[in-house]
Short mmCIF file of N, CA and C in Angstrom, two decimals:
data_model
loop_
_atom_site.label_atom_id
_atom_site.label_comp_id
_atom_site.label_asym_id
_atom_site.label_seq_id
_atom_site.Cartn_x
_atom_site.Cartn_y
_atom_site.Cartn_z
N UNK A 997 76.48 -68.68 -97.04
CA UNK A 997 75.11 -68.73 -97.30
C UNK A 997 74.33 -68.15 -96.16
N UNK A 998 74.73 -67.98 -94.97
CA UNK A 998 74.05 -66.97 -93.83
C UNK A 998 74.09 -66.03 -94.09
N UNK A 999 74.92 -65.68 -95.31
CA UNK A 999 74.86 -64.43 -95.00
C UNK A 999 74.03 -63.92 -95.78
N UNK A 1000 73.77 -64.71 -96.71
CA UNK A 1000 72.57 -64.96 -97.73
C UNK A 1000 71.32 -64.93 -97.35
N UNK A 1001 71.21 -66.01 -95.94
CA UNK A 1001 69.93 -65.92 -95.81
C UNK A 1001 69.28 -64.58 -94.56
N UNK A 1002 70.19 -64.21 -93.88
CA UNK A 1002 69.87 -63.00 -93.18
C UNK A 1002 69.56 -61.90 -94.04
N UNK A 1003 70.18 -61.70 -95.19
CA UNK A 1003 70.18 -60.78 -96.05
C UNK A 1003 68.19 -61.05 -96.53
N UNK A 1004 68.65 -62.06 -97.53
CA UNK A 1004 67.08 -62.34 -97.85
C UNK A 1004 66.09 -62.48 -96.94
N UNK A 1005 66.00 -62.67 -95.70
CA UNK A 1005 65.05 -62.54 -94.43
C UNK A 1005 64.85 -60.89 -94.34
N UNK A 1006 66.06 -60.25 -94.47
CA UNK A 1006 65.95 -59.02 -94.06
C UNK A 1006 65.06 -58.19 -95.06
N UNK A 1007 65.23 -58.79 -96.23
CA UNK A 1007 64.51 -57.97 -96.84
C UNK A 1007 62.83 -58.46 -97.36
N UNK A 1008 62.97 -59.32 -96.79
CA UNK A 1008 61.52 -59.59 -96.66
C UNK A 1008 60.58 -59.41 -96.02
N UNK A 1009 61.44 -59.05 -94.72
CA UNK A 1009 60.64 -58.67 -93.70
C UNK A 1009 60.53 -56.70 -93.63
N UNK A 1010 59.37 -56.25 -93.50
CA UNK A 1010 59.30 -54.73 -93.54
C UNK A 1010 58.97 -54.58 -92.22
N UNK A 1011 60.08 -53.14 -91.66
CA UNK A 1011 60.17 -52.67 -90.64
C UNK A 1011 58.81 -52.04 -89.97
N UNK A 1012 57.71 -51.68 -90.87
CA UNK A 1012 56.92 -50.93 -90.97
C UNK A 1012 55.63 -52.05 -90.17
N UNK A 1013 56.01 -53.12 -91.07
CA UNK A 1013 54.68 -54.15 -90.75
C UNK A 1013 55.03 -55.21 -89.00
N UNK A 1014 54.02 -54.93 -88.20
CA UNK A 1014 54.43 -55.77 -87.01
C UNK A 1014 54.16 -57.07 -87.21
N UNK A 1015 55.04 -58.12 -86.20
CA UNK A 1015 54.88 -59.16 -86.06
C UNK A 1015 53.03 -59.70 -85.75
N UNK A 1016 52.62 -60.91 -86.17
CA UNK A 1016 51.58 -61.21 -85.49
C UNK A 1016 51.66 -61.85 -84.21
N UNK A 1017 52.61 -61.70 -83.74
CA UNK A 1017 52.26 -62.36 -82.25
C UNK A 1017 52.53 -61.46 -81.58
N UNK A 1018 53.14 -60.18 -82.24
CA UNK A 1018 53.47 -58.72 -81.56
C UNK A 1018 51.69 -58.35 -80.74
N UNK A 1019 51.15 -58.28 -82.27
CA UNK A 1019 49.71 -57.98 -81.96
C UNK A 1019 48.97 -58.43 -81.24
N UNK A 1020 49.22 -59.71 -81.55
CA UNK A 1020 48.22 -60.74 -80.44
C UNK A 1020 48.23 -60.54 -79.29
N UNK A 1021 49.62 -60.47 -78.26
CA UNK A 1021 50.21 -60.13 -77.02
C UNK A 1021 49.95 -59.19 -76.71
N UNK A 1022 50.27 -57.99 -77.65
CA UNK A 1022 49.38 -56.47 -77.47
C UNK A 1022 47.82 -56.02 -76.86
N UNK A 1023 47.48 -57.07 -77.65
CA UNK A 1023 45.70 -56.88 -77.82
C UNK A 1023 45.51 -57.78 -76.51
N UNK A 1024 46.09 -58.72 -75.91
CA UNK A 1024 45.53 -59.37 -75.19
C UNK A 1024 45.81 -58.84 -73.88
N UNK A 1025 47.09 -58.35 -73.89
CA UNK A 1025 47.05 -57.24 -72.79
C UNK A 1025 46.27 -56.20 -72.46
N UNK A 1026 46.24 -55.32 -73.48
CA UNK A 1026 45.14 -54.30 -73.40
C UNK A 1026 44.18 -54.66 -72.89
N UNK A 1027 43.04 -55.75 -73.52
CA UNK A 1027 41.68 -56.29 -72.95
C UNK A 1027 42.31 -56.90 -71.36
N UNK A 1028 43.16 -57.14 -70.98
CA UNK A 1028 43.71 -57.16 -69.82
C UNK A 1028 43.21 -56.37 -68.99
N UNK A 1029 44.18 -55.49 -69.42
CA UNK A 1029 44.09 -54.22 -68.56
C UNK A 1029 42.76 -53.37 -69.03
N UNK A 1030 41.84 -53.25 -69.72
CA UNK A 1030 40.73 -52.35 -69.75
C UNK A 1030 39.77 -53.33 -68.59
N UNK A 1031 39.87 -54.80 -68.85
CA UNK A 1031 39.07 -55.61 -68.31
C UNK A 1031 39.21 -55.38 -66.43
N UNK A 1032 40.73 -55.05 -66.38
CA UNK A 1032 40.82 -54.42 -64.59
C UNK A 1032 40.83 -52.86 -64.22
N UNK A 1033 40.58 -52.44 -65.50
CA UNK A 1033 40.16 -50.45 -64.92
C UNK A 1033 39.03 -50.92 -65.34
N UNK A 1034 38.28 -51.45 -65.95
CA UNK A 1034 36.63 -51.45 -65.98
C UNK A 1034 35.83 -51.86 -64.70
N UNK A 1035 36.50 -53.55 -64.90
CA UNK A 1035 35.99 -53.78 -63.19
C UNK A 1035 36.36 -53.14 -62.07
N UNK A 1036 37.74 -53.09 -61.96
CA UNK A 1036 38.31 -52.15 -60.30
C UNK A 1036 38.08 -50.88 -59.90
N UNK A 1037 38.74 -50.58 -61.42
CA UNK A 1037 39.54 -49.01 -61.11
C UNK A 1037 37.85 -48.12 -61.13
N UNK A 1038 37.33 -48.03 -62.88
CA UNK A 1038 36.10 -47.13 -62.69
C UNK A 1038 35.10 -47.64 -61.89
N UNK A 1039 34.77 -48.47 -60.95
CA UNK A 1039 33.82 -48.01 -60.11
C UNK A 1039 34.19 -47.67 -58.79
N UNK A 1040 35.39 -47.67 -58.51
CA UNK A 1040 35.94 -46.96 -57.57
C UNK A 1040 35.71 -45.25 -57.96
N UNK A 1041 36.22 -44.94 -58.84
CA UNK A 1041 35.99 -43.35 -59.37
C UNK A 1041 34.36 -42.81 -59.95
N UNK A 1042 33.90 -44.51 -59.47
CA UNK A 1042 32.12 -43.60 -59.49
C UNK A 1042 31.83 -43.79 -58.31
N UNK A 1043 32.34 -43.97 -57.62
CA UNK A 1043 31.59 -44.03 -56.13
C UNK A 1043 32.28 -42.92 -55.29
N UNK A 1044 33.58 -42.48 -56.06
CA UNK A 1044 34.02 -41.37 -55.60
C UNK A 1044 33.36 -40.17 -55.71
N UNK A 1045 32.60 -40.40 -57.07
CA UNK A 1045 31.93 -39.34 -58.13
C UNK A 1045 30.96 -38.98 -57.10
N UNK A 1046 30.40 -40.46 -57.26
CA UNK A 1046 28.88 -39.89 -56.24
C UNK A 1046 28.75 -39.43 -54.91
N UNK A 1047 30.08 -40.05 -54.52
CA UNK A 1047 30.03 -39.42 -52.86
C UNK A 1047 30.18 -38.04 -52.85
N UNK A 1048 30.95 -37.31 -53.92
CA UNK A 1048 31.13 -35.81 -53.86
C UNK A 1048 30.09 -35.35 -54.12
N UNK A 1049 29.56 -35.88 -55.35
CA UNK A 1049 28.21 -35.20 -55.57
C UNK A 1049 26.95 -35.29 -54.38
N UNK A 1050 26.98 -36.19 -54.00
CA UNK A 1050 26.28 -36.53 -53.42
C UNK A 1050 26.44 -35.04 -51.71
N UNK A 1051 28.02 -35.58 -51.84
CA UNK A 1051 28.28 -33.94 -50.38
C UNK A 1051 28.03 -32.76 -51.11
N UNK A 1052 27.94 -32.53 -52.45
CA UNK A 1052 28.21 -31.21 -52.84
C UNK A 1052 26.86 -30.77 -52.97
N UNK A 1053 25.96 -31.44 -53.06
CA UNK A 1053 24.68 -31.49 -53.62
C UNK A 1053 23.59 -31.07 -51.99
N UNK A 1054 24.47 -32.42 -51.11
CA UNK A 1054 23.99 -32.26 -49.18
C UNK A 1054 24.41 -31.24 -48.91
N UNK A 1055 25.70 -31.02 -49.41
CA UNK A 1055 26.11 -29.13 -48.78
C UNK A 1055 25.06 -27.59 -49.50
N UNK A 1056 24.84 -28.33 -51.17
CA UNK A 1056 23.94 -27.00 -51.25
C UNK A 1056 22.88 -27.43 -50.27
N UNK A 1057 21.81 -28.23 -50.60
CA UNK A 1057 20.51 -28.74 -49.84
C UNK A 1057 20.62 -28.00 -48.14
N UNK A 1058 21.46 -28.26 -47.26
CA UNK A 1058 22.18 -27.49 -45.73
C UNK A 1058 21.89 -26.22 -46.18
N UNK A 1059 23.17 -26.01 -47.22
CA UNK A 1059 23.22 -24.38 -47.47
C UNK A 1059 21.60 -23.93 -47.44
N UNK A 1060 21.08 -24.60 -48.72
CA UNK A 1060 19.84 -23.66 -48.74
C UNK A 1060 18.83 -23.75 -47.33
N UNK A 1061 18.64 -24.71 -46.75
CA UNK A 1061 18.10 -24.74 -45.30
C UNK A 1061 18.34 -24.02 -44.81
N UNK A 1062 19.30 -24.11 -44.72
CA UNK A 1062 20.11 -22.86 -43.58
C UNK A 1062 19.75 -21.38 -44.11
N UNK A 1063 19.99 -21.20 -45.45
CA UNK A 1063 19.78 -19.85 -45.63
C UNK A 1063 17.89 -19.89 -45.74
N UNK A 1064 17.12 -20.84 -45.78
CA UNK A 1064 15.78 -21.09 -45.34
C UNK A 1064 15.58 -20.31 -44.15
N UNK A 1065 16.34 -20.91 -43.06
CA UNK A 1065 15.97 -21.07 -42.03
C UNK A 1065 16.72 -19.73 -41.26
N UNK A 1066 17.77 -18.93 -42.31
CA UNK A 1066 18.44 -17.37 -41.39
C UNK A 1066 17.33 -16.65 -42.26
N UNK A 1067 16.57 -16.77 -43.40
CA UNK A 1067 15.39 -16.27 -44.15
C UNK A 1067 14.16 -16.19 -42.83
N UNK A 1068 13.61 -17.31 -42.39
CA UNK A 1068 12.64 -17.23 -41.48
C UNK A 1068 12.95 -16.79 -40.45
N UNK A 1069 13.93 -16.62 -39.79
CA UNK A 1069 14.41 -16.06 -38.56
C UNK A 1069 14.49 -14.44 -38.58
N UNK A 1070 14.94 -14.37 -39.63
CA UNK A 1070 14.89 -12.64 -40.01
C UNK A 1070 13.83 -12.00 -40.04
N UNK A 1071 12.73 -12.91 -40.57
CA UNK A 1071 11.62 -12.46 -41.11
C UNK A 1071 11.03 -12.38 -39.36
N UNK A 1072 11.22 -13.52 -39.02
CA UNK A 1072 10.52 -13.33 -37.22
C UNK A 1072 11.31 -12.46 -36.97
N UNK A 1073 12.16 -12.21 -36.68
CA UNK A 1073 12.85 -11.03 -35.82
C UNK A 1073 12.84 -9.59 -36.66
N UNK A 1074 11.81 -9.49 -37.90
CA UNK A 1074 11.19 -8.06 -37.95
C UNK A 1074 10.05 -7.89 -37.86
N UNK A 1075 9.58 -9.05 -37.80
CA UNK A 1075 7.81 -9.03 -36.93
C UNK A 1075 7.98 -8.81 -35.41
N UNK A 1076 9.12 -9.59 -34.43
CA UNK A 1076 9.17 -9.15 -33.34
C UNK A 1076 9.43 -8.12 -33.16
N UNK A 1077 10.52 -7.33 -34.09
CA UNK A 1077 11.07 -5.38 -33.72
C UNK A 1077 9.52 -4.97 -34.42
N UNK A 1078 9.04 -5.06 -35.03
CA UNK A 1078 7.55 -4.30 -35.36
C UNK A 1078 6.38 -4.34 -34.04
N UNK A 1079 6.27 -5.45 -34.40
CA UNK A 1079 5.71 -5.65 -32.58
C UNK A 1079 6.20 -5.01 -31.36
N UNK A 1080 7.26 -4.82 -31.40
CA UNK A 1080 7.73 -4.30 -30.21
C UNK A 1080 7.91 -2.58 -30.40
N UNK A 1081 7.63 -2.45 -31.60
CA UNK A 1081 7.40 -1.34 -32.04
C UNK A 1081 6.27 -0.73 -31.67
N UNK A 1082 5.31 -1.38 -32.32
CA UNK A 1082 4.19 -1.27 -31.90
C UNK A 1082 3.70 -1.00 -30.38
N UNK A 1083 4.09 -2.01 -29.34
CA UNK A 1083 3.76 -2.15 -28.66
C UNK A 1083 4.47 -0.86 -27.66
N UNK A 1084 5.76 -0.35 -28.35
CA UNK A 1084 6.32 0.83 -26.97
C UNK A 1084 5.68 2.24 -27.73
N UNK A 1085 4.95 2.09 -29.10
CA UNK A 1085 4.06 3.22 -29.81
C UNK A 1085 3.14 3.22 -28.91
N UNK A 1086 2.11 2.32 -28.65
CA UNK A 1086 1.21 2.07 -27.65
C UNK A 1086 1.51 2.33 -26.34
N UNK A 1087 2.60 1.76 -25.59
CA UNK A 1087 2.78 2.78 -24.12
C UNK A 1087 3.11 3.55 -24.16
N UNK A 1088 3.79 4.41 -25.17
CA UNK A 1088 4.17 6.01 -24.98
C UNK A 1088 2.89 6.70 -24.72
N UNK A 1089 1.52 6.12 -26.20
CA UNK A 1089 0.39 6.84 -26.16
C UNK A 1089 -0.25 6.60 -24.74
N UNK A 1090 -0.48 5.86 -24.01
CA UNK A 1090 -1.03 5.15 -23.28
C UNK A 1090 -0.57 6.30 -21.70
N UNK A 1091 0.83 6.61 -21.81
CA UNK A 1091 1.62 7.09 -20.64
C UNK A 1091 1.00 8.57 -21.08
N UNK A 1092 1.09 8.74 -22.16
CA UNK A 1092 0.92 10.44 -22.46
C UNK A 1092 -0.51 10.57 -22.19
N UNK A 1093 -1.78 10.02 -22.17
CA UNK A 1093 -2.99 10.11 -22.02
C UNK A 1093 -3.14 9.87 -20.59
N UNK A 1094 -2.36 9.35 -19.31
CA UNK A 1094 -2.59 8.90 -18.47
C UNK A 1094 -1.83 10.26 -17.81
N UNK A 1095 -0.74 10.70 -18.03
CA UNK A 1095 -0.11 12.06 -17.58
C UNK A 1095 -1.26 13.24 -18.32
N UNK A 1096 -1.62 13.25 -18.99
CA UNK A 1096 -2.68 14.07 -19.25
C UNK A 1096 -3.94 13.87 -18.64
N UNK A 1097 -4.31 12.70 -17.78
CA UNK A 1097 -5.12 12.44 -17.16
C UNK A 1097 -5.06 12.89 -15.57
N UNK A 1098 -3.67 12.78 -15.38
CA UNK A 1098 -3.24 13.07 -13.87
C UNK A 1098 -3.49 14.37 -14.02
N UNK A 1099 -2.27 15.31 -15.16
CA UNK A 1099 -2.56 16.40 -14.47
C UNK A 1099 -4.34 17.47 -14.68
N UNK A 1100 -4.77 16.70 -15.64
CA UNK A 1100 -5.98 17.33 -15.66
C UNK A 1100 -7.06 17.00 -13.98
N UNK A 1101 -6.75 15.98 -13.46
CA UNK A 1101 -6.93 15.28 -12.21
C UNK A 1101 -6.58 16.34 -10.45
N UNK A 1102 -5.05 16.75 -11.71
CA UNK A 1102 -4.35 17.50 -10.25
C UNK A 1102 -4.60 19.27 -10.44
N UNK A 1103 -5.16 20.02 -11.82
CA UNK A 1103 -5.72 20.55 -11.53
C UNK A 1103 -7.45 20.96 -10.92
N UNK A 1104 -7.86 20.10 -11.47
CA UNK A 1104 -9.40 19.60 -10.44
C UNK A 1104 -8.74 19.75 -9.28
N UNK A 1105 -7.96 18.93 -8.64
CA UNK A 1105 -8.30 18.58 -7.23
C UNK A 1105 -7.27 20.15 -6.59
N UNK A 1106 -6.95 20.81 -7.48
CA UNK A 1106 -6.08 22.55 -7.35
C UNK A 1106 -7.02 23.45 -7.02
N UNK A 1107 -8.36 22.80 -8.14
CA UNK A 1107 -9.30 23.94 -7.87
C UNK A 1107 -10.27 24.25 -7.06
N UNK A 1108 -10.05 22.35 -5.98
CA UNK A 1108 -10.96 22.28 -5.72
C UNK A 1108 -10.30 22.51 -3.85
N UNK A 1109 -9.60 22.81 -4.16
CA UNK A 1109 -8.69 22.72 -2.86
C UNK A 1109 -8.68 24.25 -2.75
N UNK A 1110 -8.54 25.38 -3.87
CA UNK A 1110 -8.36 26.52 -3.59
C UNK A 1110 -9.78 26.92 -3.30
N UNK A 1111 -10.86 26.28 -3.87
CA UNK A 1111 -12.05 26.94 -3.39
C UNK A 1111 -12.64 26.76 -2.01
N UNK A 1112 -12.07 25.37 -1.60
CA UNK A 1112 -12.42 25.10 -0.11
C UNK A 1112 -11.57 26.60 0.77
N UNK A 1113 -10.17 26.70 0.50
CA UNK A 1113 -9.35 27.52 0.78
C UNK A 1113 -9.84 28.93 1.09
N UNK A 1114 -10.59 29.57 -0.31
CA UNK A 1114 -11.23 30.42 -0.38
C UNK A 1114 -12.83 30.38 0.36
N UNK A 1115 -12.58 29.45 0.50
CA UNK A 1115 -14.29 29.35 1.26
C UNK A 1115 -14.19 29.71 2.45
N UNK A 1116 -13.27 28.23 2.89
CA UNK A 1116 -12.91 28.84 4.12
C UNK A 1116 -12.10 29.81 5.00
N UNK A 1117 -11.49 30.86 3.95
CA UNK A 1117 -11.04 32.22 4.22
C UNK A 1117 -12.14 33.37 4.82
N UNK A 1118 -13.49 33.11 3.76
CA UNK A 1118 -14.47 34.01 3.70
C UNK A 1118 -15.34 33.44 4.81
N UNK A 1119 -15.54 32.47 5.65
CA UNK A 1119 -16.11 31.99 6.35
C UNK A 1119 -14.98 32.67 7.51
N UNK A 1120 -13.71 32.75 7.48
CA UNK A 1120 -13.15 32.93 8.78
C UNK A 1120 -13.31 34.66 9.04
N UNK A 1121 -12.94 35.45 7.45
CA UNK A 1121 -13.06 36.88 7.49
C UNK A 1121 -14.70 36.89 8.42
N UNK A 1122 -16.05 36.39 7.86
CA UNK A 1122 -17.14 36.48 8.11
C UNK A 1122 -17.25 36.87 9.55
N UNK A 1123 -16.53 35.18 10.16
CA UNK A 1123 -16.77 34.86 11.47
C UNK A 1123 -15.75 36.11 12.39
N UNK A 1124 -14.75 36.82 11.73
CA UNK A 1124 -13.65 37.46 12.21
C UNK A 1124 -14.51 38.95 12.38
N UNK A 1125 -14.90 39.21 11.29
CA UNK A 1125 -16.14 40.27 11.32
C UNK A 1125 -17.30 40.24 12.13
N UNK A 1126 -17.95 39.59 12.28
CA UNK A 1126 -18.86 39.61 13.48
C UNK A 1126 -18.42 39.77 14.42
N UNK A 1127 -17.48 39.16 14.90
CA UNK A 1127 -16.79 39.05 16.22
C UNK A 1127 -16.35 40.08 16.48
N UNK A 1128 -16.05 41.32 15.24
CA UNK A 1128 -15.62 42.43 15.36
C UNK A 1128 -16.32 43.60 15.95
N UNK A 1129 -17.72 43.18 15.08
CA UNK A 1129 -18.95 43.98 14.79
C UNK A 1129 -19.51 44.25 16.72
N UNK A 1130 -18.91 42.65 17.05
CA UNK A 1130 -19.99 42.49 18.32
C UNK A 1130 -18.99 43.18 19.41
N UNK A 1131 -17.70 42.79 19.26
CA UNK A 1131 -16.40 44.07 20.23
C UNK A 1131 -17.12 45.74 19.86
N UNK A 1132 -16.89 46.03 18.57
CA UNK A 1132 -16.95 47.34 18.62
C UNK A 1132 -18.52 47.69 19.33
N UNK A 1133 -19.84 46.73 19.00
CA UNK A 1133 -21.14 47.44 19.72
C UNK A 1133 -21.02 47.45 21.48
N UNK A 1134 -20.35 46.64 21.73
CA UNK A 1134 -19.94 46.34 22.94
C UNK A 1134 -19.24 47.57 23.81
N UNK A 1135 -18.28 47.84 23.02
CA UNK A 1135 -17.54 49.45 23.23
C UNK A 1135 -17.77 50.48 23.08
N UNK A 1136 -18.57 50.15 21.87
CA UNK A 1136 -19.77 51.81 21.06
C UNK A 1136 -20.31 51.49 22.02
N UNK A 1137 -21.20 50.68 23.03
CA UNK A 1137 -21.84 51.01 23.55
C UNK A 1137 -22.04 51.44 25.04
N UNK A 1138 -20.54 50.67 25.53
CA UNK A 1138 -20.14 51.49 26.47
C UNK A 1138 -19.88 52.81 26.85
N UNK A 1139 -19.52 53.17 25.64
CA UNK A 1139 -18.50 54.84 25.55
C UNK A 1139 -20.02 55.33 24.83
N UNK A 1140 -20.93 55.17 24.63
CA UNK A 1140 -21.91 55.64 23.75
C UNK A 1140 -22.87 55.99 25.65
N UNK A 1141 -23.03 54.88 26.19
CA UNK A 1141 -23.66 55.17 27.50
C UNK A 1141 -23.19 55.89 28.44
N UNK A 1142 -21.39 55.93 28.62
CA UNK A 1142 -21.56 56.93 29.22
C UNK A 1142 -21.05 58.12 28.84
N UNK A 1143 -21.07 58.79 27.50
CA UNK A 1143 -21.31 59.93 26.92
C UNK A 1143 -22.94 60.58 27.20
N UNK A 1144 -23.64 59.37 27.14
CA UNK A 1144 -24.92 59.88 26.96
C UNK A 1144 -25.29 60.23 28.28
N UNK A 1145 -24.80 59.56 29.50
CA UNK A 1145 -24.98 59.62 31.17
C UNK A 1145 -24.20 60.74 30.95
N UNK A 1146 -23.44 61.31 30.55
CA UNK A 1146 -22.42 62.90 30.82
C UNK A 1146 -23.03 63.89 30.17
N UNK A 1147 -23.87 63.85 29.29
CA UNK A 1147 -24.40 64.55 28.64
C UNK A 1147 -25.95 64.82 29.35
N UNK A 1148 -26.50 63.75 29.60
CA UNK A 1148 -28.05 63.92 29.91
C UNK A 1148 -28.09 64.22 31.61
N UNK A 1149 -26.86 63.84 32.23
CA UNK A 1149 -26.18 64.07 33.43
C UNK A 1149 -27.00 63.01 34.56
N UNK A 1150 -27.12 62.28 34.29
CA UNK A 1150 -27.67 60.87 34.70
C UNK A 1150 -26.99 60.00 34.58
N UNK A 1151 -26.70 59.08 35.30
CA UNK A 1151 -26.19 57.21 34.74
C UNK A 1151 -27.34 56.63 34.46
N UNK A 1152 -26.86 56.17 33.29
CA UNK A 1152 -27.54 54.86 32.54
C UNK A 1152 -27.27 53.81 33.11
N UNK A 1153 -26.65 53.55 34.37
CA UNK A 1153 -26.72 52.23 34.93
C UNK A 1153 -27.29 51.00 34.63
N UNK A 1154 -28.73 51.30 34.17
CA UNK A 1154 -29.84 50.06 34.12
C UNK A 1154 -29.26 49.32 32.57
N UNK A 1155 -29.08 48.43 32.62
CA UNK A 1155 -28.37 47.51 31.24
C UNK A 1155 -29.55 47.76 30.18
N UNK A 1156 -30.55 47.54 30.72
CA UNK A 1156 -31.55 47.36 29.52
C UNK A 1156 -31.94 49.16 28.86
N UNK A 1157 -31.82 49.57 29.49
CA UNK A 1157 -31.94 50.93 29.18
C UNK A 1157 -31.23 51.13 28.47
N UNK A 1158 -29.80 51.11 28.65
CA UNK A 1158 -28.39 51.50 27.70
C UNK A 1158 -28.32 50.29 26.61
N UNK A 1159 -28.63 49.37 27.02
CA UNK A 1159 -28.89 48.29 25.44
C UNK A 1159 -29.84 49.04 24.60
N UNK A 1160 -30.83 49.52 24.91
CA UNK A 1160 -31.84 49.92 23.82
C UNK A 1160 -31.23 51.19 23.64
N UNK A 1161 -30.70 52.07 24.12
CA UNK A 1161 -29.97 53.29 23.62
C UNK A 1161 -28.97 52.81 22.38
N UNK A 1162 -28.02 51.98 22.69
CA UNK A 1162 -26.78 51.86 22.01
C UNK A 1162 -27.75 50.98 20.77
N UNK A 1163 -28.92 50.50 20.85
CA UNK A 1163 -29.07 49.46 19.82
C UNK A 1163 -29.85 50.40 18.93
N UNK A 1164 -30.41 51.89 19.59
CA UNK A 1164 -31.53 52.58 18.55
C UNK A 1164 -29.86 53.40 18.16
N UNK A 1165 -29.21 53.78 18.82
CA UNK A 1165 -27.81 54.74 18.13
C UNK A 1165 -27.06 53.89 16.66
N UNK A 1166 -27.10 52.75 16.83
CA UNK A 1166 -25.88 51.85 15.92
C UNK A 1166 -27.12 51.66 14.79
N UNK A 1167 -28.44 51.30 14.98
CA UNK A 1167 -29.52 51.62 13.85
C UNK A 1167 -29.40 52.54 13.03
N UNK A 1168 -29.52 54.04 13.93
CA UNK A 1168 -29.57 54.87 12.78
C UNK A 1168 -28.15 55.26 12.52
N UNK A 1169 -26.96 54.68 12.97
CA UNK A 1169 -25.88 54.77 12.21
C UNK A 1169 -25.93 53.77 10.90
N UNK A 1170 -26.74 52.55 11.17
CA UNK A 1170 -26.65 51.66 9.69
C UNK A 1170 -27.63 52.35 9.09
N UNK A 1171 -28.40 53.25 9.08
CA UNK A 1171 -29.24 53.53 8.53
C UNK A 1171 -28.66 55.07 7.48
N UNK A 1172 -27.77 55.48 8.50
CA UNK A 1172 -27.42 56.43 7.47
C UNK A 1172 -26.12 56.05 6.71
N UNK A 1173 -25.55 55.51 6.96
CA UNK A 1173 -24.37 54.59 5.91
C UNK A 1173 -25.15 54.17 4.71
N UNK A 1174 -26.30 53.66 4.86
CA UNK A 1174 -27.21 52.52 3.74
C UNK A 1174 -27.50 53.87 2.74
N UNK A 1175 -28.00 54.90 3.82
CA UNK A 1175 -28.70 56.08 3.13
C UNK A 1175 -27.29 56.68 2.05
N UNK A 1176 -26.10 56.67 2.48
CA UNK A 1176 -25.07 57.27 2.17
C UNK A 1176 -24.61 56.20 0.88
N UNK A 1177 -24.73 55.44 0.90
CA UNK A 1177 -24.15 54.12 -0.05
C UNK A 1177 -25.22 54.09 -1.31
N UNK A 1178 -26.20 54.48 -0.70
CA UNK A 1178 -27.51 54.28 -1.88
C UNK A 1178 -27.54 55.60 -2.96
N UNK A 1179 -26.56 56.64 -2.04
CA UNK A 1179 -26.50 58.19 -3.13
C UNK A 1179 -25.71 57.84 -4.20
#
């Protein structure tokens, strides 16, 4: 009769359909275990969440600062090369107007140096000429007095005598030069 009743158990029971205390044990595990990844596990993996996000989010926010802040730096350092642009545009002009100032300066003071030069050339010829004028009446008038003592067969000894000879002779020599210059 066991063997009877294993038989008839066996076929009463379907392989297909689970036990209920299969289920029960099942289910109560599960809510088990969802009940310790709910509490433990996922908020561990949101606080993981947020910390990344949270760096990934601080790393763009940096990033963009930073590229803020190589943005404003660039931007100053082509206002400073402009400026400094500017500013060696301005001493070139500044040097070129000031060398154009010198040498317009250093010919003035060329011209003014050659005319003293020339001045005082014609002041020395002048003074060199008189001095000449007054040797040669000096000699004209020596050799003029005593030509005229060899000729008139007298000495002119007396100074004042032979001064007014040599001074009426060298007259009408300027007088006929003037006469000769004026033809």
């Amino acid at each position: 009769m066991n063997d009877a009743v294993i038989y008839a158990a066996a076929e009463g029971a379907n392989p297909l359909i689970p036990n209920v205390w299969e289920i029960v044990v099942t289910v109560i595990g599960f809510a088990i275990l969802l009940f310790i990844v709910s509490k433990y596990v996922v908020p561990m993996f949101e606080k993981t969440y947020e910390e990344r996000t949270a760096a990934i989010e601080g790393g763009i926010e940096k990033a963009e600062a930073a590229q803020a802040e190589a943005n404003a730096a660039l931007e100053e350092y082509k206002k400073q090369l402009q400026d400094a642009r500017t500013e060696a545009n301005r001493i070139r002009e500044e040097a070129r107007a000031e060398g154009a100032q010198i040498l317009a300066d250093l010919k003035t003071k060329a011209a003014a140096e050659s005319a003293r030069i020339t001045e005082q050339a014609h002041v020395q010829i002048e003074a060199e000429r008189t001095a000449a004028v007054a040797s040669l009446r000096s000699e004209v008038g020596t050799l003029a007095t005593e030509l005229a003592g060899k000729i008139v067969g007298e000495s002119l000894a007396d100074d004042a005598r032979a001064s007014r000879v040599v001074d009426r002779f060298l007259a009408d020599l300027d007088s006929h030069q003037n006469a000769g210059a004026s033809n």
